[in-house]
PDB file of C-alpha atoms and ligand atoms in Angstrom:
ATOM      1  CA  MET A 127     -14.579 -18.027  45.690  1.00 41.00           C
ATOM      2  CA  THR A 128     -14.366 -14.240  45.455  1.00 42.00           C
ATOM      3  CA  MET A 129     -10.968 -12.655  45.533  1.00 43.00           C
ATOM      4  CA  SER A 130     -10.243  -9.702  47.731  1.00 43.00           C
ATOM      5  CA  LYS A 131      -9.625  -6.475  45.848  1.00 45.00           C
ATOM      6  CA  SER A 132      -5.899  -6.508  46.443  1.00 45.00           C
ATOM      7  CA  THR A 133      -5.400 -10.026  45.033  1.00 47.00           C
ATOM      8  CA  GLN A 134      -7.478  -9.513  41.907  1.00 51.00           C
ATOM      9  CA  PRO A 135      -5.277  -9.570  38.817  1.00 52.00           C
ATOM     10  CA  THR A 136      -5.441  -6.331  36.851  1.00 55.00           C
ATOM     11  CA  ALA A 137      -7.196  -6.961  33.537  1.00 64.00           C
ATOM     12  CA  HIS A 138      -4.807  -6.989  30.596  1.00 76.00           C
ATOM     13  CA  LYS A 139      -5.313  -3.805  28.670  1.00 89.00           C
ATOM     14  CA  LYS A 140      -4.899  -3.688  24.916  1.00 96.00           C
ATOM     15  CA  SER A 141      -2.225  -1.332  23.716  1.00 98.00           C
ATOM     16  CA  ILE A 142      -2.854   0.995  20.799  1.00 98.00           C
ATOM     17  CA  VAL A 143      -0.379   3.323  19.093  1.00 98.00           C
ATOM     18  CA  ILE A 144      -1.904   6.246  17.222  1.00 98.00           C
ATOM     19  CA  LYS A 145       0.211   8.335  14.868  1.00 98.00           C
ATOM     20  CA  LEU A 146      -1.223  11.775  14.188  1.00 98.00           C
ATOM     21  CA  GLY A 147       0.058  13.219  10.942  1.00 98.00           C
ATOM     22  CA  GLY A 148       1.175  16.819  10.805  1.00 97.00           C
ATOM     23  CA  SER A 149      -1.240  17.187   7.894  1.00 94.00           C
ATOM     24  CA  MET A 150      -4.286  16.859  10.172  1.00 95.00           C
ATOM     25  CA  ILE A 151      -3.163  17.941  13.628  1.00 96.00           C
ATOM     26  CA  ASN A 152      -4.955  21.281  13.360  1.00 95.00           C
ATOM     27  CA  ASN A 153      -8.202  19.627  12.288  1.00 92.00           C
ATOM     28  CA  LEU A 154      -8.847  17.165  15.106  1.00 94.00           C
ATOM     29  CA  SER A 155     -12.552  17.114  15.849  1.00 92.00           C
ATOM     30  CA  GLU A 156     -14.392  16.792  19.137  1.00 93.00           C
ATOM     31  CA  VAL A 157     -15.603  13.389  17.861  1.00 93.00           C
ATOM     32  CA  PHE A 158     -11.958  12.260  17.659  1.00 94.00           C
ATOM     33  CA  PHE A 159     -11.227  13.258  21.273  1.00 95.00           C
ATOM     34  CA  ARG A 160     -14.421  11.602  22.527  1.00 95.00           C
ATOM     35  CA  GLN A 161     -13.539   8.394  20.663  1.00 95.00           C
ATOM     36  CA  LEU A 162     -10.055   8.483  22.143  1.00 96.00           C
ATOM     37  CA  GLU A 163     -11.450   8.971  25.630  1.00 95.00           C
ATOM     38  CA  LYS A 164     -13.592   5.855  25.150  1.00 95.00           C
ATOM     39  CA  MET A 165     -10.661   3.829  23.775  1.00 95.00           C
ATOM     40  CA  GLN A 166      -8.589   4.850  26.801  1.00 94.00           C
ATOM     41  CA  GLN A 167     -11.034   3.101  29.120  1.00 93.00           C
ATOM     42  CA  GLN A 168     -10.169  -0.276  27.549  1.00 94.00           C
ATOM     43  CA  SER A 169      -6.627   0.314  26.303  1.00 97.00           C
ATOM     44  CA  HIS A 170      -3.251   1.852  26.890  1.00 98.00           C
ATOM     45  CA  ILE A 171      -2.855   4.503  24.217  1.00 98.00           C
ATOM     46  CA  VAL A 172       0.366   6.116  23.014  1.00 98.00           C
ATOM     47  CA  ILE A 173       0.221   9.084  20.647  1.00 98.00           C
ATOM     48  CA  VAL A 174       3.073   9.789  18.217  1.00 98.00           C
ATOM     49  CA  HIS A 175       2.896  12.925  16.126  1.00 98.00           C
ATOM     50  CA  GLY A 176       4.550  14.419  13.075  1.00 98.00           C
ATOM     51  CA  GLY A 177       4.531  18.036  11.999  1.00 98.00           C
ATOM     52  CA  GLY A 178       5.589  18.224   8.353  1.00 98.00           C
ATOM     53  CA  PRO A 179       3.558  21.362   7.460  1.00 98.00           C
ATOM     54  CA  ALA A 180       4.739  23.251  10.584  1.00 98.00           C
ATOM     55  CA  ILE A 181       8.346  22.334   9.720  1.00 98.00           C
ATOM     56  CA  ASN A 182       7.871  23.477   6.108  1.00 98.00           C
ATOM     57  CA  GLU A 183       6.595  26.828   7.376  1.00 98.00           C
ATOM     58  CA  ALA A 184       9.397  27.284   9.914  1.00 98.00           C
ATOM     59  CA  LEU A 185      12.042  26.485   7.289  1.00 98.00           C
ATOM     60  CA  ALA A 186      10.421  28.830   4.748  1.00 98.00           C
ATOM     61  CA  ASN A 187      10.237  31.635   7.341  1.00 98.00           C
ATOM     62  CA  SER A 188      13.953  31.309   7.962  1.00 98.00           C
ATOM     63  CA  GLY A 189      14.753  31.176   4.244  1.00 98.00           C
ATOM     64  CA  GLN A 190      15.784  27.510   4.191  1.00 97.00           C
ATOM     65  CA  THR A 191      14.877  25.170   1.362  1.00 96.00           C
ATOM     66  CA  PHE A 192      14.474  21.414   1.767  1.00 96.00           C
ATOM     67  CA  GLU A 193      14.354  18.211  -0.202  1.00 97.00           C
ATOM     68  CA  LYS A 194      12.474  14.972   0.469  1.00 97.00           C
ATOM     69  CA  ILE A 195      13.461  11.531  -0.777  1.00 96.00           C
ATOM     70  CA  ASN A 196      10.481   9.146  -0.846  1.00 91.00           C
ATOM     71  CA  GLY A 197       8.747  11.209   1.833  1.00 93.00           C
ATOM     72  CA  ILE A 198      11.820  11.441   4.128  1.00 96.00           C
ATOM     73  CA  ARG A 199      13.126  14.968   4.703  1.00 98.00           C
ATOM     74  CA  VAL A 200      16.841  15.437   4.081  1.00 98.00           C
ATOM     75  CA  THR A 201      17.983  17.321   7.188  1.00 98.00           C
ATOM     76  CA  PRO A 202      21.219  19.316   6.899  1.00 98.00           C
ATOM     77  CA  GLU A 203      23.070  20.392  10.027  1.00 98.00           C
ATOM     78  CA  GLN A 204      21.796  23.977   9.771  1.00 97.00           C
ATOM     79  CA  SER A 205      18.152  22.776   9.853  1.00 98.00           C
ATOM     80  CA  ILE A 206      18.114  20.200  12.655  1.00 98.00           C
ATOM     81  CA  ASP A 207      17.705  22.621  15.575  1.00 98.00           C
ATOM     82  CA  LEU A 208      14.842  24.489  13.914  1.00 98.00           C
ATOM     83  CA  ILE A 209      13.109  21.228  12.949  1.00 98.00           C
ATOM     84  CA  ALA A 210      13.497  19.749  16.436  1.00 98.00           C
ATOM     85  CA  SER A 211      12.323  22.950  18.133  1.00 98.00           C
ATOM     86  CA  THR A 212       9.268  23.102  15.862  1.00 98.00           C
ATOM     87  CA  LEU A 213       8.287  19.536  16.735  1.00 98.00           C
ATOM     88  CA  ILE A 214       9.192  19.720  20.433  1.00 98.00           C
ATOM     89  CA  GLY A 215       8.459  23.362  21.214  1.00 98.00           C
ATOM     90  CA  GLN A 216       5.482  24.100  18.988  1.00 98.00           C
ATOM     91  CA  VAL A 217       3.563  21.078  17.694  1.00 98.00           C
ATOM     92  CA  ASN A 218       3.953  18.910  20.810  1.00 98.00           C
ATOM     93  CA  PRO A 219       2.644  21.432  23.392  1.00 98.00           C
ATOM     94  CA  TYR A 220      -0.153  22.414  21.003  1.00 98.00           C
ATOM     95  CA  LEU A 221      -1.354  18.795  20.919  1.00 98.00           C
ATOM     96  CA  VAL A 222      -0.940  18.276  24.670  1.00 98.00           C
ATOM     97  CA  GLY A 223      -3.081  21.391  25.170  1.00 98.00           C
ATOM     98  CA  GLU A 224      -5.755  20.053  22.804  1.00 98.00           C
ATOM     99  CA  PHE A 225      -5.992  16.731  24.661  1.00 98.00           C
ATOM    100  CA  GLN A 226      -6.146  18.476  28.010  1.00 98.00           C
ATOM    101  CA  SER A 227      -8.848  20.869  26.889  1.00 97.00           C
ATOM    102  CA  PHE A 228     -10.968  17.768  26.255  1.00 97.00           C
ATOM    103  CA  GLY A 229     -10.230  16.480  29.750  1.00 97.00           C
ATOM    104  CA  ILE A 230      -7.596  13.922  28.701  1.00 98.00           C
ATOM    105  CA  GLN A 231      -4.493  14.276  30.879  1.00 98.00           C
ATOM    106  CA  ALA A 232      -1.489  14.154  28.566  1.00 98.00           C
ATOM    107  CA  ILE A 233       2.278  14.398  28.891  1.00 98.00           C
ATOM    108  CA  GLY A 234       4.475  15.728  26.095  1.00 98.00           C
ATOM    109  CA  LEU A 235       7.662  13.781  25.410  1.00 98.00           C
ATOM    110  CA  ASN A 236      10.425  13.768  22.845  1.00 98.00           C
ATOM    111  CA  GLY A 237      12.929  11.044  22.111  1.00 98.00           C
ATOM    112  CA  ALA A 238      15.507  12.452  24.527  1.00 98.00           C
ATOM    113  CA  ASP A 239      13.213  12.346  27.575  1.00 98.00           C
ATOM    114  CA  GLY A 240      14.084   9.406  29.819  1.00 98.00           C
ATOM    115  CA  HIS A 241      15.940   7.839  26.866  1.00 98.00           C
ATOM    116  CA  LEU A 242      12.545   7.314  25.255  1.00 98.00           C
ATOM    117  CA  LEU A 243      13.928   6.897  21.719  1.00 98.00           C
ATOM    118  CA  LYS A 244      17.608   6.016  21.567  1.00 98.00           C
ATOM    119  CA  SER A 245      18.601   6.668  17.990  1.00 98.00           C
ATOM    120  CA  ASP A 246      21.322   6.557  15.418  1.00 98.00           C
ATOM    121  CA  TYR A 247      21.794   8.163  11.988  1.00 98.00           C
ATOM    122  CA  LEU A 248      19.689   6.551   9.279  1.00 98.00           C
ATOM    123  CA  ASP A 249      22.256   7.278   6.547  1.00 98.00           C
ATOM    124  CA  GLN A 250      24.150  10.469   7.269  1.00 98.00           C
ATOM    125  CA  ALA A 251      25.630  10.788   3.770  1.00 98.00           C
ATOM    126  CA  GLN A 252      22.185  10.698   2.144  1.00 98.00           C
ATOM    127  CA  TYR A 253      19.819  12.213   4.740  1.00 98.00           C
ATOM    128  CA  GLY A 254      22.021  14.219   7.125  1.00 98.00           C
ATOM    129  CA  PHE A 255      20.574  14.534  10.647  1.00 98.00           C
ATOM    130  CA  VAL A 256      17.796  11.983  10.175  1.00 98.00           C
ATOM    131  CA  GLY A 257      17.519   9.155  12.658  1.00 98.00           C
ATOM    132  CA  LYS A 258      16.353   5.607  13.102  1.00 98.00           C
ATOM    133  CA  VAL A 259      15.236   4.369  16.507  1.00 98.00           C
ATOM    134  CA  THR A 260      17.505   1.753  18.068  1.00 98.00           C
ATOM    135  CA  GLN A 261      15.806   1.369  21.473  1.00 98.00           C
ATOM    136  CA  VAL A 262      12.519   2.411  23.077  1.00 98.00           C
ATOM    137  CA  ASN A 263      11.953   2.965  26.792  1.00 98.00           C
ATOM    138  CA  THR A 264       8.734   0.953  26.824  1.00 98.00           C
ATOM    139  CA  ALA A 265       8.718   0.722  30.636  1.00 98.00           C
ATOM    140  CA  MET A 266       8.262   4.483  30.872  1.00 98.00           C
ATOM    141  CA  LEU A 267       5.374   4.385  28.383  1.00 98.00           C
ATOM    142  CA  HIS A 268       3.685   1.583  30.344  1.00 97.00           C
ATOM    143  CA  ASP A 269       4.158   3.459  33.629  1.00 97.00           C
ATOM    144  CA  LEU A 270       2.634   6.651  32.228  1.00 98.00           C
ATOM    145  CA  CYS A 271      -0.354   4.770  30.823  1.00 97.00           C
ATOM    146  CA  GLU A 272      -0.850   3.006  34.160  1.00 96.00           C
ATOM    147  CA  VAL A 273      -1.234   6.366  35.897  1.00 96.00           C
ATOM    148  CA  LYS A 274      -3.607   7.542  33.153  1.00 95.00           C
ATOM    149  CA  LEU A 275      -1.250  10.028  31.566  1.00 98.00           C
ATOM    150  CA  LEU A 276      -1.467   9.928  27.776  1.00 98.00           C
ATOM    151  CA  PRO A 277       2.063   9.953  26.295  1.00 98.00           C
ATOM    152  CA  VAL A 278       2.256  12.381  23.346  1.00 98.00           C
ATOM    153  CA  VAL A 279       5.558  11.691  21.596  1.00 99.00           C
ATOM    154  CA  ALA A 280       7.312  14.095  19.194  1.00 98.00           C
ATOM    155  CA  CYS A 281       9.236  12.293  16.460  1.00 98.00           C
ATOM    156  CA  THR A 282      12.779  13.251  17.405  1.00 98.00           C
ATOM    157  CA  GLY A 283      15.495  10.927  18.640  1.00 98.00           C
ATOM    158  CA  MET A 284      18.792  11.350  20.441  1.00 98.00           C
ATOM    159  CA  THR A 285      22.099   9.652  19.773  1.00 98.00           C
ATOM    160  CA  ASP A 286      24.364   8.249  22.491  1.00 98.00           C
ATOM    161  CA  ASP A 287      26.375  11.480  22.299  1.00 97.00           C
ATOM    162  CA  ASN A 288      23.305  13.666  22.734  1.00 98.00           C
ATOM    163  CA  GLN A 289      22.712  14.771  19.150  1.00 98.00           C
ATOM    164  CA  LEU A 290      19.047  15.380  18.323  1.00 98.00           C
ATOM    165  CA  LEU A 291      17.860  13.688  15.137  1.00 98.00           C
ATOM    166  CA  ASN A 292      14.794  14.226  12.971  1.00 98.00           C
ATOM    167  CA  ILE A 293      12.835  10.979  12.518  1.00 98.00           C
ATOM    168  CA  ASN A 294       9.828  10.425  10.306  1.00 98.00           C
ATOM    169  CA  GLY A 295       6.754  10.165  12.518  1.00 98.00           C
ATOM    170  CA  ASP A 296       5.469   7.067  10.747  1.00 98.00           C
ATOM    171  CA  ASP A 297       8.748   5.265  11.505  1.00 98.00           C
ATOM    172  CA  VAL A 298       8.628   6.281  15.180  1.00 98.00           C
ATOM    173  CA  ALA A 299       5.049   5.041  15.519  1.00 98.00           C
ATOM    174  CA  ALA A 300       5.948   1.722  13.894  1.00 98.00           C
ATOM    175  CA  VAL A 301       8.961   1.104  16.154  1.00 98.00           C
ATOM    176  CA  ILE A 302       7.028   2.009  19.306  1.00 98.00           C
ATOM    177  CA  ALA A 303       4.163  -0.284  18.225  1.00 98.00           C
ATOM    178  CA  LYS A 304       6.621  -3.091  17.576  1.00 98.00           C
ATOM    179  CA  GLU A 305       8.432  -2.659  20.911  1.00 98.00           C
ATOM    180  CA  LEU A 306       5.170  -2.425  22.880  1.00 98.00           C
ATOM    181  CA  HIS A 307       3.801  -5.501  21.047  1.00 98.00           C
ATOM    182  CA  ALA A 308       0.830  -3.279  20.331  1.00 98.00           C
ATOM    183  CA  ASP A 309      -2.542  -4.759  19.490  1.00 98.00           C
ATOM    184  CA  GLU A 310      -3.300  -1.978  17.084  1.00 98.00           C
ATOM    185  CA  LEU A 311      -1.493   0.738  15.121  1.00 98.00           C
ATOM    186  CA  LEU A 312      -3.405   3.582  13.517  1.00 98.00           C
ATOM    187  CA  PHE A 313      -1.911   6.126  11.148  1.00 98.00           C
ATOM    188  CA  VAL A 314      -4.300   9.077  11.211  1.00 98.00           C
ATOM    189  CA  THR A 315      -3.798  11.363   8.227  1.00 97.00           C
ATOM    190  CA  ASP A 316      -5.588  13.983   6.121  1.00 96.00           C
ATOM    191  CA  ILE A 317      -7.184  11.431   3.805  1.00 97.00           C
ATOM    192  CA  GLU A 318      -9.420   8.437   4.534  1.00 96.00           C
ATOM    193  CA  GLY A 319      -6.771   5.854   3.754  1.00 98.00           C
ATOM    194  CA  ILE A 320      -5.210   4.809   0.486  1.00 98.00           C
ATOM    195  CA  GLN A 321      -6.960   5.908  -2.685  1.00 98.00           C
ATOM    196  CA  ILE A 322      -6.053   4.553  -6.094  1.00 98.00           C
ATOM    197  CA  GLN A 323      -7.398   6.378  -9.117  1.00 97.00           C
ATOM    198  CA  HIS A 324     -10.121   7.946  -6.919  1.00 96.00           C
ATOM    199  CA  GLU A 325     -11.157   4.574  -5.496  1.00 98.00           C
ATOM    200  CA  LYS A 326     -11.065   4.240  -1.694  1.00 98.00           C
ATOM    201  CA  ILE A 327      -9.195   1.081  -0.745  1.00 98.00           C
ATOM    202  CA  THR A 328     -10.690  -0.605   2.316  1.00 98.00           C
ATOM    203  CA  GLU A 329      -8.194  -3.492   2.542  1.00 98.00           C
ATOM    204  CA  THR A 330      -4.820  -4.159   0.960  1.00 98.00           C
ATOM    205  CA  ASP A 331      -1.528  -6.024   1.363  1.00 98.00           C
ATOM    206  CA  GLN A 332       2.184  -5.607   0.666  1.00 97.00           C
ATOM    207  CA  GLY A 333       2.022  -6.974  -2.877  1.00 97.00           C
ATOM    208  CA  GLU A 334      -0.583  -4.451  -3.996  1.00 98.00           C
ATOM    209  CA  ILE A 335       1.174  -1.627  -2.174  1.00 98.00           C
ATOM    210  CA  GLU A 336       4.526  -2.357  -3.859  1.00 98.00           C
ATOM    211  CA  TYR A 337       2.814  -2.397  -7.254  1.00 98.00           C
ATOM    212  CA  TRP A 338       1.043   0.917  -6.552  1.00 98.00           C
ATOM    213  CA  ILE A 339       4.310   2.576  -5.460  1.00 98.00           C
ATOM    214  CA  GLU A 340       6.004   1.320  -8.632  1.00 97.00           C
ATOM    215  CA  GLN A 341       3.155   2.697 -10.752  1.00 98.00           C
ATOM    216  CA  GLY A 342       3.279   6.063  -8.946  1.00 98.00           C
ATOM    217  CA  TYR A 343      -0.229   5.677  -7.479  1.00 98.00           C
ATOM    218  CA  ILE A 344       1.265   5.875  -3.981  1.00 98.00           C
ATOM    219  CA  TYR A 345       3.791   8.681  -3.589  1.00 97.00           C
ATOM    220  CA  GLY A 346       5.247  11.307  -1.233  1.00 95.00           C
ATOM    221  CA  GLY A 347       4.243  11.183   2.435  1.00 95.00           C
ATOM    222  CA  MET A 348       2.113   8.065   1.863  1.00 97.00           C
ATOM    223  CA  ILE A 349       5.279   6.042   1.129  1.00 96.00           C
ATOM    224  CA  PRO A 350       6.752   6.052   4.686  1.00 95.00           C
ATOM    225  CA  LYS A 351       3.256   5.338   5.999  1.00 97.00           C
ATOM    226  CA  VAL A 352       2.605   2.245   3.867  1.00 98.00           C
ATOM    227  CA  THR A 353       6.184   1.021   4.390  1.00 97.00           C
ATOM    228  CA  ALA A 354       5.845   1.330   8.166  1.00 97.00           C
ATOM    229  CA  ALA A 355       2.396  -0.265   7.998  1.00 98.00           C
ATOM    230  CA  THR A 356       3.451  -3.318   5.972  1.00 98.00           C
ATOM    231  CA  ASN A 357       6.509  -3.860   8.212  1.00 97.00           C
ATOM    232  CA  CYS A 358       4.290  -3.877  11.281  1.00 98.00           C
ATOM    233  CA  VAL A 359       1.843  -6.321   9.698  1.00 98.00           C
ATOM    234  CA  LYS A 360       4.772  -8.639   8.918  1.00 97.00           C
ATOM    235  CA  LEU A 361       5.926  -8.342  12.545  1.00 96.00           C
ATOM    236  CA  GLY A 362       2.536  -9.605  13.669  1.00 96.00           C
ATOM    237  CA  ILE A 363       0.748  -6.470  14.876  1.00 98.00           C
ATOM    238  CA  PRO A 364      -2.842  -7.675  14.563  1.00 98.00           C
ATOM    239  CA  ILE A 365      -4.531  -4.486  13.366  1.00 98.00           C
ATOM    240  CA  VAL A 366      -2.776  -1.868  11.213  1.00 98.00           C
ATOM    241  CA  ARG A 367      -4.814   0.868   9.574  1.00 98.00           C
ATOM    242  CA  ILE A 368      -4.329   4.128   7.688  1.00 98.00           C
ATOM    243  CA  VAL A 369      -7.322   6.341   8.410  1.00 97.00           C
ATOM    244  CA  GLY A 370      -8.732   9.867   8.364  1.00 95.00           C
ATOM    245  CA  SER A 371      -9.794  11.685  11.528  1.00 90.00           C
ATOM    246  CA  SER A 372     -13.118   9.803  11.501  1.00 89.00           C
ATOM    247  CA  LEU A 373     -10.928   6.690  12.014  1.00 93.00           C
ATOM    248  CA  THR A 374     -12.190   5.010   8.837  1.00 95.00           C
ATOM    249  CA  GLY A 375      -9.887   4.119   5.950  1.00 98.00           C
ATOM    250  CA  THR A 376      -7.620   1.293   4.789  1.00 98.00           C
ATOM    251  CA  THR A 377      -6.735  -1.867   6.731  1.00 98.00           C
ATOM    252  CA  ILE A 378      -3.370  -3.383   5.829  1.00 98.00           C
ATOM    253  CA  VAL A 379      -3.366  -7.177   6.021  1.00 98.00           C
ATOM    254  CA  ARG A 380      -0.667  -9.816   5.588  1.00 97.00           C
ATOM    255  CA  GLU A 381      -2.232 -11.269   2.483  1.00 94.00           C
ATOM    256  CA  LYS A 382      -5.472 -10.187   0.922  1.00 90.00           C
ATOM    257  CA  VAL A 383      -7.849 -13.039   0.221  1.00 82.00           C
ATOM    258  CA  SER A 384      -8.942 -12.695  -3.381  1.00 73.00           C
ATOM    259  CA  ILE A 385     -12.578 -13.469  -4.186  1.00 65.00           C
TER     260      ILE A 385
HETATM  261  N1  ADP B 464      -2.443   6.560  -3.045  1.00 50.15           N
HETATM  262  C1  ADP B 464      -2.573   7.530  -2.151  1.00 50.15           C
HETATM  263  N2  ADP B 464      -3.706   7.587  -1.401  1.00 50.15           N
HETATM  264  C2  ADP B 464      -3.884   8.581  -0.504  1.00 50.15           C
HETATM  265  N3  ADP B 464      -2.987   9.579  -0.283  1.00 50.15           N
HETATM  266  C3  ADP B 464      -1.848   9.582  -0.990  1.00 50.15           C
HETATM  267  C4  ADP B 464      -1.571   8.548  -1.934  1.00 50.15           C
HETATM  268  N4  ADP B 464      -0.354   8.777  -2.489  1.00 50.15           N
HETATM  269  C5  ADP B 464       0.100   9.892  -1.935  1.00 50.15           C
HETATM  270  N5  ADP B 464      -0.769  10.393  -1.031  1.00 50.15           N
HETATM  271  C6  ADP B 464      -0.556  11.635  -0.291  1.00 50.15           C
HETATM  272  O1  ADP B 464      -0.148  11.320   1.005  1.00 50.15           O
HETATM  273  C7  ADP B 464      -0.658  12.358   1.875  1.00 50.15           C
HETATM  274  C8  ADP B 464      -0.534  11.912   3.308  1.00 50.15           C
HETATM  275  O2  ADP B 464       0.833  11.932   3.655  1.00 50.15           O
HETATM  276  P1  ADP B 464       1.433  13.159   4.504  1.00 50.15           P
HETATM  277  O3  ADP B 464       1.053  14.447   3.874  1.00 50.15           O
HETATM  278  O4  ADP B 464       2.851  12.916   4.757  1.00 50.15           O
HETATM  279  O5  ADP B 464       0.560  12.989   5.797  1.00 50.15           O
HETATM  280  P2  ADP B 464       0.879  13.014   7.350  1.00 50.15           P
HETATM  281  O6  ADP B 464       1.294  14.429   7.643  1.00 50.15           O
HETATM  282  O7  ADP B 464      -0.443  12.647   7.914  1.00 50.15           O
HETATM  283  O8  ADP B 464       1.948  12.019   7.636  1.00 50.15           O
HETATM  284  C9  ADP B 464      -2.056  12.575   1.344  1.00 50.15           C
HETATM  285  O9  ADP B 464      -2.607  13.799   1.712  1.00 50.15           O
HETATM  286  C10 ADP B 464      -1.828  12.478  -0.172  1.00 50.15           C
HETATM  287  O10 ADP B 464      -1.532  13.746  -0.723  1.00 50.15           O
HETATM  288  C1  X2W B 465      12.868  12.548   8.563  1.00 50.15           C
HETATM  289  C2  X2W B 465      11.498  13.113   8.355  1.00 50.15           C
HETATM  290  O1  X2W B 465      10.944  12.973   7.268  1.00 50.15           O
HETATM  291  N1  X2W B 465      10.943  13.740   9.401  1.00 50.15           N
HETATM  292  C3  X2W B 465       9.656  14.369   9.327  1.00 50.15           C
HETATM  293  C4  X2W B 465       9.163  14.558  10.748  1.00 50.15           C
HETATM  294  C5  X2W B 465       7.760  15.094  10.807  1.00 50.15           C
HETATM  295  C6  X2W B 465       6.747  14.143  10.239  1.00 50.15           C
HETATM  296  O2  X2W B 465       6.911  12.951  10.129  1.00 50.15           O
HETATM  297  O3  X2W B 465       5.554  14.781   9.939  1.00 50.15           O
HETATM  298  P1  X2W B 465       4.302  14.196   9.200  1.00 50.15           P
HETATM  299  O4  X2W B 465       3.561  13.361  10.166  1.00 50.15           O
HETATM  300  O5  X2W B 465       3.516  15.422   8.862  1.00 50.15           O
HETATM  301  O6  X2W B 465       4.712  13.435   7.979  1.00 50.15           O
HETATM  302  C7  X2W B 465       9.782  15.749   8.618  1.00 50.15           C
HETATM  303  O7  X2W B 465      10.822  16.396   8.750  1.00 50.15           O
HETATM  304  O8  X2W B 465       8.792  16.146   7.992  1.00 50.15           O
END
């Protein structure tokens, strides 16, 4: 029996969260956009972006210094507005423009929009105005994907009393992936995955990662990425990868099978 068009169930689309690191946002290639266009035909895609280098430049231009603890930027009160406006007012529209110039209709969002990322302070005494996401408006993300608008999310959150918070982009991507029950989470950065003593690592697990952090082989901005990645693997996200803009790199698995 053939079903009429209106009674046909809509095919379940995979959902994929892609985090674009600030380190590579200015170097996205045409190949990347074409690949994304193809992925969009089969999947709901949500983009989350960082903007570390743009924030560094904005802070330097206004004479502000900064400190990072394990890749997380300590954000004093005098820096939060500049950081948020760099992410929301500069990096986000730049990326939306890039997608649209390749024919991909995109919508720029930050954590305050439609309560997308309800947030709270991570640890105000240690990090200042840095947030952790407490709730994600997944319904809005689904609705946007359904109407073929690509959500492009800046990594800022908002507290219940309307304070903007700076959130690490890797953390935002991980929470959104978790809340969407994503099929895949990709961290796209300026290097083709994890490298240890010049060796490219194609597959790894939490045990190896913890050892490499301890030994200092994984440091800086790679720390929030691998932490977010291993958490998502533990939560059951089937595919978690840290990749360069060619989308090749390291796959993080629950437990590596040794041979
Ligand atoms: N073991 C490692 N393998 C690869 N990159 C590493 C490693 N340890 C630290 N890094 C650093 O992490 C950087 C990526 O993190 P980051 O600059 O924060 O990127 P993004 O802006 O994409 O989040 C790499 O460019 C590299 O300098
Ligand atoms: C709290 C915190 O660390 N926020 C990050 C937000 C931007 C970011 O994550 O940018 P990348 O993707 O380039 O790393 C920061 O201030 O740099």
